[in-house]
CSV table of C-alpha atoms in Angstrom, one decimal:
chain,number,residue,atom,x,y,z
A,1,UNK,CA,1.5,-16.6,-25.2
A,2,UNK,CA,0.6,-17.0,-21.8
A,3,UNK,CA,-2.7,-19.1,-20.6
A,4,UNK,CA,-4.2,-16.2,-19.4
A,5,UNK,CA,-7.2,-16.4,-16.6
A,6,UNK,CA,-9.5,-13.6,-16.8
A,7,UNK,CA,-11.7,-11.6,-14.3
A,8,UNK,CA,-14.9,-13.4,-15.2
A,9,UNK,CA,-13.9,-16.9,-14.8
A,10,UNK,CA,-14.6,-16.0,-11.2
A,11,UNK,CA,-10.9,-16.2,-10.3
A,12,UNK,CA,-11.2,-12.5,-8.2
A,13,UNK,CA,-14.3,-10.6,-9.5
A,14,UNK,CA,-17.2,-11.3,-11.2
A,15,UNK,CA,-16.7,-9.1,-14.4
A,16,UNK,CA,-13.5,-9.4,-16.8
A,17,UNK,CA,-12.8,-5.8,-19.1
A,18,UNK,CA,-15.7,-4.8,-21.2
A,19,UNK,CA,-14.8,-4.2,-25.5
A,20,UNK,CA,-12.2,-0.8,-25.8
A,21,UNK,CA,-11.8,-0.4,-22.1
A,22,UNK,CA,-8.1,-0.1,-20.2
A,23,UNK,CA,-6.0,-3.1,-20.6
A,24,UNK,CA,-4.4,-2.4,-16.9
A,25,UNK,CA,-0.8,-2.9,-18.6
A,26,UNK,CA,1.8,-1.3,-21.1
A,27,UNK,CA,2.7,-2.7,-23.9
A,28,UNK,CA,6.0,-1.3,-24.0
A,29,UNK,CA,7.4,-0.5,-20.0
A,30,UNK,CA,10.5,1.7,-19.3
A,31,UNK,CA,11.6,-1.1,-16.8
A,32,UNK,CA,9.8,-3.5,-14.6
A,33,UNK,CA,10.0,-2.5,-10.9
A,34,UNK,CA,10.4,-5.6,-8.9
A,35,UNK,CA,8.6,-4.3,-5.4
A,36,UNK,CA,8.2,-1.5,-3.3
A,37,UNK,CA,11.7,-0.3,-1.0
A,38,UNK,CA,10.6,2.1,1.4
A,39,UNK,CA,8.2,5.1,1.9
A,40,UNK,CA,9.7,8.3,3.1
A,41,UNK,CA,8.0,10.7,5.5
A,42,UNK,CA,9.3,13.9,7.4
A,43,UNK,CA,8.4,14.5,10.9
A,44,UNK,CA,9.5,17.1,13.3
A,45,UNK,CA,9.9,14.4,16.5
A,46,UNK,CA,12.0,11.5,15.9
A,47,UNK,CA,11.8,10.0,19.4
A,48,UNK,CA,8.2,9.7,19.6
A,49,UNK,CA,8.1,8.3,15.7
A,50,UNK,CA,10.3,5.6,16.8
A,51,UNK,CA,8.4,5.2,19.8
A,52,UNK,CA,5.3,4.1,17.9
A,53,UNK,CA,7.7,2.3,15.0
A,54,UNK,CA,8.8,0.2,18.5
A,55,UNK,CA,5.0,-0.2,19.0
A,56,UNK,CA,3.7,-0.9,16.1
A,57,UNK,CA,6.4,-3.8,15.1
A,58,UNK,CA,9.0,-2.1,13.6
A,59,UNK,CA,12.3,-3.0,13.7
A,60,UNK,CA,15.2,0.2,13.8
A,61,UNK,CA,17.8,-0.5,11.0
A,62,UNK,CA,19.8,2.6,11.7
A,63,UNK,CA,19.3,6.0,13.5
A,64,UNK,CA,21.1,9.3,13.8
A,65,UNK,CA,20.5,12.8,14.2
A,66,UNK,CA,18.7,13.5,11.2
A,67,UNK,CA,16.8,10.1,10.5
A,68,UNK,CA,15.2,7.1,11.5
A,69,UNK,CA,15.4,4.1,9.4
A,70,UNK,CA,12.6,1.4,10.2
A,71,UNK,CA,12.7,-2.6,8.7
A,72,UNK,CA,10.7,-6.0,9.1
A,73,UNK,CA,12.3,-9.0,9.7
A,74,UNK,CA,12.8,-10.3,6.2
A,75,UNK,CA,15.8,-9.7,4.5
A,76,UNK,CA,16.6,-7.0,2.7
A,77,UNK,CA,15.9,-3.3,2.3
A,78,UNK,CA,14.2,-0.9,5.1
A,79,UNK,CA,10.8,0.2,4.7
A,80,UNK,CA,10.8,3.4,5.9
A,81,UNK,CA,13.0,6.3,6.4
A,82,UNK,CA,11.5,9.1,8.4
A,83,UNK,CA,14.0,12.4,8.1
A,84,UNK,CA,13.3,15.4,10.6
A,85,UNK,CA,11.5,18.1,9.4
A,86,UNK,CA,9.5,21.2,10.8
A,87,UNK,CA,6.1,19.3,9.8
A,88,UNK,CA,4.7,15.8,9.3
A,89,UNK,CA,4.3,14.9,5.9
A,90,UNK,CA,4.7,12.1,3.4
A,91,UNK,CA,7.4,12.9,0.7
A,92,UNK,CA,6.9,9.2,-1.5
A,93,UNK,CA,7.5,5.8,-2.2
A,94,UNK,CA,10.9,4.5,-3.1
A,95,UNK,CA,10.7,1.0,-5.8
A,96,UNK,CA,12.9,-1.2,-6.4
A,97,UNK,CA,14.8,-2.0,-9.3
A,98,UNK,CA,15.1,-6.0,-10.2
A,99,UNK,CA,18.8,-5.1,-11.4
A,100,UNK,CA,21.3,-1.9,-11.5
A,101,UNK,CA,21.2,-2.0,-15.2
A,102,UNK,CA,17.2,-1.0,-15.1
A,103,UNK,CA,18.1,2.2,-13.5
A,104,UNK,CA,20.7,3.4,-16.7
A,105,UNK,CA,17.5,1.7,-18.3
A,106,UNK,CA,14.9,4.0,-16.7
A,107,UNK,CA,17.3,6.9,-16.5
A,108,UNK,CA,17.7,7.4,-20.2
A,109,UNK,CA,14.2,6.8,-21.0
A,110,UNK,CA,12.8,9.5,-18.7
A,111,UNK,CA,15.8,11.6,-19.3
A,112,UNK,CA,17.3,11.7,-15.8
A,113,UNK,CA,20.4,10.7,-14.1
A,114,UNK,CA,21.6,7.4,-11.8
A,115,UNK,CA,22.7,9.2,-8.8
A,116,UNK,CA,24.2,7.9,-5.2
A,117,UNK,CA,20.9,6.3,-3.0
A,118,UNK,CA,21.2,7.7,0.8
A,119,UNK,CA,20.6,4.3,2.6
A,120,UNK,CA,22.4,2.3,5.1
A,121,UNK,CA,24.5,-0.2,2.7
A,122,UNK,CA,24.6,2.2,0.2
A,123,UNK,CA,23.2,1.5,-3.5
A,124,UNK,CA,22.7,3.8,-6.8
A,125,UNK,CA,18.8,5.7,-7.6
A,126,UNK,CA,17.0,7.4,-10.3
A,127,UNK,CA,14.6,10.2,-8.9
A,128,UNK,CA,11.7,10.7,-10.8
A,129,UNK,CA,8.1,12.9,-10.5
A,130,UNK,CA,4.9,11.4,-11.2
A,131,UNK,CA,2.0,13.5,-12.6
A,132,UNK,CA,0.5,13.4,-9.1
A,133,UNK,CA,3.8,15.7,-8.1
A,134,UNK,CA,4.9,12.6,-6.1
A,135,UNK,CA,8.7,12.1,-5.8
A,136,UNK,CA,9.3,8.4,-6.4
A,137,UNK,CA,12.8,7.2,-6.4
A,138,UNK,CA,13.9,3.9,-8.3
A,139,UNK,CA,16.8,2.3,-6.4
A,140,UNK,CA,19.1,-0.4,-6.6
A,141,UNK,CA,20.6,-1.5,-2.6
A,142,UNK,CA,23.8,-2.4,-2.5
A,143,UNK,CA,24.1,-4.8,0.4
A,144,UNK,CA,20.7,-6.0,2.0
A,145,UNK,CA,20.2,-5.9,5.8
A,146,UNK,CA,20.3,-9.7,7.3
A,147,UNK,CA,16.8,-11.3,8.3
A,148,UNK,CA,15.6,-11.2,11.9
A,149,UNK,CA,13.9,-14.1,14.5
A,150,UNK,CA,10.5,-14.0,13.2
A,151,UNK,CA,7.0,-14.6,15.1
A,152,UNK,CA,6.2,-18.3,14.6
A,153,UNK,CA,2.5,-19.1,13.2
A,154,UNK,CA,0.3,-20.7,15.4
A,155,UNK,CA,-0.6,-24.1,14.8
A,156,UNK,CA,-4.3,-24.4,14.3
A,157,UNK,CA,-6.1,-27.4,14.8
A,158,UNK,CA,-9.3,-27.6,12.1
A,159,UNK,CA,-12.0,-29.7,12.3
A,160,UNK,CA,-10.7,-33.4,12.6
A,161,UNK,CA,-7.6,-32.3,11.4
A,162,UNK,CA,-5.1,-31.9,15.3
A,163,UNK,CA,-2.0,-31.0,14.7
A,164,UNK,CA,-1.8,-30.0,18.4
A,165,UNK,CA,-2.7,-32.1,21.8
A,166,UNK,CA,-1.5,-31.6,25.0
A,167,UNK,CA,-0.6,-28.0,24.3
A,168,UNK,CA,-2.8,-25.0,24.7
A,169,UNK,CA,-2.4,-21.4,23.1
A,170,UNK,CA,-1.3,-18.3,24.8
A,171,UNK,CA,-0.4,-15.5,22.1
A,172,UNK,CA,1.6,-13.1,23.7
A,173,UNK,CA,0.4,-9.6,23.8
A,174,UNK,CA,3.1,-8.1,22.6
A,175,UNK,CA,3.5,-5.7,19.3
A,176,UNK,CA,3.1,-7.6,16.1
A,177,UNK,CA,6.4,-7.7,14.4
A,178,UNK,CA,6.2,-6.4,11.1
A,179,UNK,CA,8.0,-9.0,8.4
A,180,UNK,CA,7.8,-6.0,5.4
A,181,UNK,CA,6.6,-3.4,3.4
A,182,UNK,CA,3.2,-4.5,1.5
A,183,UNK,CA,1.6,-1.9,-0.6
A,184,UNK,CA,1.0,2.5,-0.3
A,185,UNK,CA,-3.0,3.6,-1.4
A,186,UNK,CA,-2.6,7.2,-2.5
A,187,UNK,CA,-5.4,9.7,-3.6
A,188,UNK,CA,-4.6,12.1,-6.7
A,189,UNK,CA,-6.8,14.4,-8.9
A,190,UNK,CA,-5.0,13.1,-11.8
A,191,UNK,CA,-5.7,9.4,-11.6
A,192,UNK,CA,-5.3,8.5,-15.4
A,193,UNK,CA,-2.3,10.2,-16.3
A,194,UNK,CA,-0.9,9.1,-12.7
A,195,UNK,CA,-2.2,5.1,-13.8
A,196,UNK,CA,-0.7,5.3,-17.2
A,197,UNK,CA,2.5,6.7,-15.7
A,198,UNK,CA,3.1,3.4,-13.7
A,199,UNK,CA,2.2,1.6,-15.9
A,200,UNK,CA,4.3,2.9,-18.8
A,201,UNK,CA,7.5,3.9,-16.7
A,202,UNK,CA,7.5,1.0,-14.0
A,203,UNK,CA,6.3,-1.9,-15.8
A,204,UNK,CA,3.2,-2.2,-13.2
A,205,UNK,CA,0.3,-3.9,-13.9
A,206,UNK,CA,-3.2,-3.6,-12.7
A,207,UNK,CA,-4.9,-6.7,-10.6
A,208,UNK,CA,-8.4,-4.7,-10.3
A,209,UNK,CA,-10.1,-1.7,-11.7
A,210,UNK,CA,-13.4,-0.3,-9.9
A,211,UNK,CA,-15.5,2.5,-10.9
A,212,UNK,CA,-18.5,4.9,-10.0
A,213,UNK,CA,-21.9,3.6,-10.0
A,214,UNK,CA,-23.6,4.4,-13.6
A,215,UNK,CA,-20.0,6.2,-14.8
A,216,UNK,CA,-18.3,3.1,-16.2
A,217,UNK,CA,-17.9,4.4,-19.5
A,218,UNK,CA,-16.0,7.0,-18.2
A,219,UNK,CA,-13.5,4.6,-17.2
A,220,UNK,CA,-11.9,3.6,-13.8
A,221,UNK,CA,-12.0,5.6,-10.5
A,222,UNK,CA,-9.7,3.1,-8.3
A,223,UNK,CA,-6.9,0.9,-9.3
A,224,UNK,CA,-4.8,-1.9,-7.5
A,225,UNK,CA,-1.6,-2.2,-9.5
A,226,UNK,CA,0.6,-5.3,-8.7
A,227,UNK,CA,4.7,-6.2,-9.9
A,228,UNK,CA,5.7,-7.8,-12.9
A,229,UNK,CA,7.9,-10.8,-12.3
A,230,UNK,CA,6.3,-12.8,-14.9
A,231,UNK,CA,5.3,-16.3,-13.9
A,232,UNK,CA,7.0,-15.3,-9.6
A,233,UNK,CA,3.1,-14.5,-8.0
A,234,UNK,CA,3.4,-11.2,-6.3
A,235,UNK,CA,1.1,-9.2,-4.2
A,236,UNK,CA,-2.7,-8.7,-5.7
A,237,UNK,CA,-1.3,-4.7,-5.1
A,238,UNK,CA,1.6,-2.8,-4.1
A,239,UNK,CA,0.4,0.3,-5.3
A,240,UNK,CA,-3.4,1.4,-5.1
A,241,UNK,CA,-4.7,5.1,-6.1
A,242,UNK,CA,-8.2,6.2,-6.2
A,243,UNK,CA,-9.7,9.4,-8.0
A,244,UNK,CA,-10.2,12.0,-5.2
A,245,UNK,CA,-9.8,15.7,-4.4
A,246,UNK,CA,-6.9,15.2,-2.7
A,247,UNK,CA,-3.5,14.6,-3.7
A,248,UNK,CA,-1.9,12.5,-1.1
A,249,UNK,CA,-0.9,9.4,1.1
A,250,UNK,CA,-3.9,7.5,2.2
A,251,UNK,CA,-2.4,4.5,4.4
A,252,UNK,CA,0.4,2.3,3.7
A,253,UNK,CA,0.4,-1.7,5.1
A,254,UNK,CA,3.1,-4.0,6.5
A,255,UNK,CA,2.9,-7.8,6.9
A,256,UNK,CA,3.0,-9.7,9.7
A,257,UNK,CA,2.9,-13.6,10.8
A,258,UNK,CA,-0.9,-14.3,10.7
A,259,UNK,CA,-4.7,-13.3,12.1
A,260,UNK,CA,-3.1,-13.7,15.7
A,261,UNK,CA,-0.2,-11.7,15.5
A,262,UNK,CA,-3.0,-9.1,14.2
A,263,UNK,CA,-4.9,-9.3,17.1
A,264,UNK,CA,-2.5,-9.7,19.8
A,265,UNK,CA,-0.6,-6.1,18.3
A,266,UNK,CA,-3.6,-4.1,17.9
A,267,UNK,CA,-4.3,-5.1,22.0
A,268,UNK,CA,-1.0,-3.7,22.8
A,269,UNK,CA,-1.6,-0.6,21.0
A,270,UNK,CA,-5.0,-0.1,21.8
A,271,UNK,CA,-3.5,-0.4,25.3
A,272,UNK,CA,-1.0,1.8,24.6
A,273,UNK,CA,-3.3,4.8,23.6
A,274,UNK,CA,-3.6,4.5,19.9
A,275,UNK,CA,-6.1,5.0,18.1
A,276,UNK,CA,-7.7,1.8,15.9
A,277,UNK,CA,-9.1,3.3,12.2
A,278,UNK,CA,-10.5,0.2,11.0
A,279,UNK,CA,-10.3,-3.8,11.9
A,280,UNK,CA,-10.2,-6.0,12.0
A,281,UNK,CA,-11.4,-7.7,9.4
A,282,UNK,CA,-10.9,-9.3,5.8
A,283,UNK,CA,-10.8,-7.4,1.9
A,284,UNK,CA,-12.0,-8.7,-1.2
A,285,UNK,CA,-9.3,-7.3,-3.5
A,286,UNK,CA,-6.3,-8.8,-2.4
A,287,UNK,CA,-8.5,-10.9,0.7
A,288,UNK,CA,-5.8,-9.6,2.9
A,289,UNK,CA,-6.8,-9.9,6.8
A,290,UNK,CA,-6.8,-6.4,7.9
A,291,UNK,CA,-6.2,-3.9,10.9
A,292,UNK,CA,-5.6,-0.1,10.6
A,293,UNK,CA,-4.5,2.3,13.2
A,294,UNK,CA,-3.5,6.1,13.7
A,295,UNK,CA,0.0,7.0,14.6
A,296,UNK,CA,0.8,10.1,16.8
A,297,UNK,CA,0.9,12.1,13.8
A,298,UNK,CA,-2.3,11.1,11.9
A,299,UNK,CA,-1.0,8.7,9.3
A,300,UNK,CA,-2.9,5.8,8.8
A,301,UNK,CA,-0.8,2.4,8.7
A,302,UNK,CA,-2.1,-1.5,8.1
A,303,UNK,CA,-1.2,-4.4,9.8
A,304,UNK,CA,-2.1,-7.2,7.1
A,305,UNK,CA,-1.8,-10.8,6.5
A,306,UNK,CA,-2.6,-14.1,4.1
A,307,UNK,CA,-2.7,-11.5,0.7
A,308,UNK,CA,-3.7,-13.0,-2.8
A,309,UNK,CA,-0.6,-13.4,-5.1
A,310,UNK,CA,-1.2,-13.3,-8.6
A,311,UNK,CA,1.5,-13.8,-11.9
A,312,UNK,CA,1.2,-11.9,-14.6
A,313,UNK,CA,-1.2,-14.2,-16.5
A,314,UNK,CA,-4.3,-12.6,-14.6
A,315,UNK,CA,-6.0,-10.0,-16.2
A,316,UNK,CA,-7.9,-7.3,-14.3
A,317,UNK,CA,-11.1,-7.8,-13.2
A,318,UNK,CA,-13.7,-4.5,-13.2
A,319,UNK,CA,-16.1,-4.0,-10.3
A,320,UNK,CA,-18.2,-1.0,-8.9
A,321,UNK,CA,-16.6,1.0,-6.0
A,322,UNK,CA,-18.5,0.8,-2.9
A,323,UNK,CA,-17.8,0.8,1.0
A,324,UNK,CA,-19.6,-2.1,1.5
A,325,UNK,CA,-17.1,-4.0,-1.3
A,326,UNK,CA,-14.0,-3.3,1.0
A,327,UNK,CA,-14.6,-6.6,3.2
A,328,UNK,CA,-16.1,-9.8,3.2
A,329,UNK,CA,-16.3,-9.7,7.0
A,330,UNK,CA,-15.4,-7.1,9.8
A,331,UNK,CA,-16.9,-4.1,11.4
A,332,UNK,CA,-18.5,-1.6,9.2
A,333,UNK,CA,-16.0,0.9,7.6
A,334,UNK,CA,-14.9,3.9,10.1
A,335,UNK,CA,-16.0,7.7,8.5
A,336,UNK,CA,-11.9,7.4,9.9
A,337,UNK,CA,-11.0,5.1,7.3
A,338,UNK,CA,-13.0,6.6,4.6
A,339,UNK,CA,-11.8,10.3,4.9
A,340,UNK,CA,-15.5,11.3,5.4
A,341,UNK,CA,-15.9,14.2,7.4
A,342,UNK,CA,-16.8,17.4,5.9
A,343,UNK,CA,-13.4,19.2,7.3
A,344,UNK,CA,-12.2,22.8,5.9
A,345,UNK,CA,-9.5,21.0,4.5
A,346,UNK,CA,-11.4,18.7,2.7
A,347,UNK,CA,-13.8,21.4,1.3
A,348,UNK,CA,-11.3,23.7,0.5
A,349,UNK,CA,-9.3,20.3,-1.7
A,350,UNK,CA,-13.1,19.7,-3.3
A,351,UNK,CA,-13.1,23.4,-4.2
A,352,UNK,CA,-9.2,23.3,-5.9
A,353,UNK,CA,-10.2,20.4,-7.0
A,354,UNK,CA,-13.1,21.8,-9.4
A,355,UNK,CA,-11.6,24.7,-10.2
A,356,UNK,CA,-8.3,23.1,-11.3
A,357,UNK,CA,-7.1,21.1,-14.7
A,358,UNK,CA,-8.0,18.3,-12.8
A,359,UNK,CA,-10.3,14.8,-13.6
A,360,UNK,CA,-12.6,15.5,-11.3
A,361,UNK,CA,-16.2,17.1,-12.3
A,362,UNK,CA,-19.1,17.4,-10.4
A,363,UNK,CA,-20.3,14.3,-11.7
A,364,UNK,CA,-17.4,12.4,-10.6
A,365,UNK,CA,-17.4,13.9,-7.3
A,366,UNK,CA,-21.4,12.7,-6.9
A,367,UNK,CA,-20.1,9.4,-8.0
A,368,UNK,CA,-18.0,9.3,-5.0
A,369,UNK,CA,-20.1,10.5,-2.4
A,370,UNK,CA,-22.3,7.8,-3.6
A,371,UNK,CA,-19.9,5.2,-3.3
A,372,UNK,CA,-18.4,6.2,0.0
A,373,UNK,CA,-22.5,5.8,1.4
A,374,UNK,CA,-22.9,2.5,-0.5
């Protein structure tokens, strides 16, 4: 058995699972996906999505006619392919599997087939549909792209504690450059059919559970779902999906060196013309140092650094969903960020939304308003 820490030893959140209430993991997984890959989006201009990938910190793995390939500097796989297409829109998240033999695994238990992957390098992938009506593709790469020079860390002096005389700091404003791909927030009308999915097909686990003000007994509304590597810490969440009337891509978030690297690339885009969502400031689930902006076609992306890792010993810890309970410090959250404003769109994915075999009622929905003015 494993010594298992849970919620409400204070470890990450002040309440631990109440008697009958979601365990956060299967019993019994398909396979155990070992991290995100990439995310793959369509866009009709190439040149001005690698523009901002150049600006943002991406590196470009490989380009052609058709698609644009992005990466960090860590070795292995890219994080995102963006293909041309007539519109901008996110088509899903690519995992990875820990070996090839977890894709016959996965293929046979969900009653699909291991097919050829189209990345640079090559590699094999099972293509699945989660009850969202996301595509998500399992792969296994077969040859890893070769790190890159990384930014260095400053070196901080703290309190009595120099580690640097005689030298002064001069972060260069420059873009921050992205090291990898940390974790994709989606929104789906189907949030516990979409959880259990993950859970029971990928082997995920959940790190924190938060629900609606006076609806606990319902269940959870938001979930952070982390990797399985056993005792290896991973990411507090590579996955996060909330209940909502929308069925979409939120914001996706990419690592980079530290709090300066964060500051120094969100002056060179601000510079540049981009628009800042959020930041910069610090989370409480996953304490991640945060900073979101707007590319050119509306999709939100995170630079992020110093993220909780947890093994699989930690148990999920329950909390209520509020805006105020999305930093420790920072700026208060954007109606940006939030998805706030009363748009057609919005109204007319509130009104589907009701209408359809969905989980969200007009209680829920209250719930939510509530918790995005809390």
């Amino acid at each position: 058995m494993y010594d298992v820490k849970t919620a409400h030893q204070d470890l990450h959140s002040e309440q631990g699972a109440l008697r009958g209430e979601h365990a956060g993991r299967s019993r019994n997984p398909a396979i155990k996906v070992a991290d995100l890959a990439w995310l793959e989006f369509e866009k009709p201009d190439l040149d001005r999505a690698e523009v901002f990938a150049r600006d943002f910190g991406f590196g470009i793995a490989a380009r052609t006619e058709r698609a644009l390939w992005l990466r960090g500097t860590f070795a292995g796989s890219p994080c995102m392919v963006i293909r041309r297409g007539r519109t901008s829109r996110f088509i899903g998240p690519a995992f990875r599997a820990a070996e090839g033999p977890d894709l016959d695994r996965l293929a046979r238990a969900t009653g699909t087939d291991v097919r050829d992957a189209d990345v640079p390098g090559g590699g094999k992938v099972v293509n699945l549909l989660d009850p969202s009506g996301f595509p998500v593709r399992v792969v296994h790469c077969g040859e890893e792209l070769p790190a890159l020079p990384e930014q260095r860390p400053l070196l901080l002096n703290f309190g009595t504690d120099h580690r640097r005389t005689n030298v002064t700091q001069r972060p260069p404003r420059e873009p921050s450059r992205v090291q990898r791909l940390g974790h994709l927030v989606l929104e789906t009308r189907v949030f516990a059919r979409a959880l259990d999915w993950y859970l029971d097909t990928l082997g995920m686990i959940v790190s924190d559970f938060l629900f609606l003000d006076g609806q606990r007994g319902r269940g959870p509304a938001m979930a952070f779902l982390r990797c399985d590597l056993g005792s290896v810490p991973v990411d507090h969440h590579t996955l996060a999906m909330h209940l909502g009337p929308g069925t979409g891509y939120v914001h996706s978030a990419y690592q980079v060196t530290d709090l300066d690297s964060i500051a120094a690339g969100g002056e060179y885009l601000k510079e540049r013309g981009y628009q800042r969502s959020w930041g910069i400031g610090r989370h409480i689930h996953g304490s991640q140092l945060f900073d979101y902006w707007r590319d050119p076609d509306h999709f939100m992306l995170e630079h992020f650094a110093d993220g909780d890792l947890f093994s699989c010993d930690v148990e999920p810890g329950w909390a209520p969903m509020s805006t105020s309970g999305l930093a420790q410090w920072g700026p208060p959250a954007t109606r940006d960020f939030l998805g706030a404003g009363p748009s057609p769109r919005r109204l007319r994915e509130v009104m589907e939304a009701l209408r359809d075999d969905s989980e969200l009622d007009p209680a829920r929905l209250l719930g939510l308003l509530k918790a995005a003015n809390s």
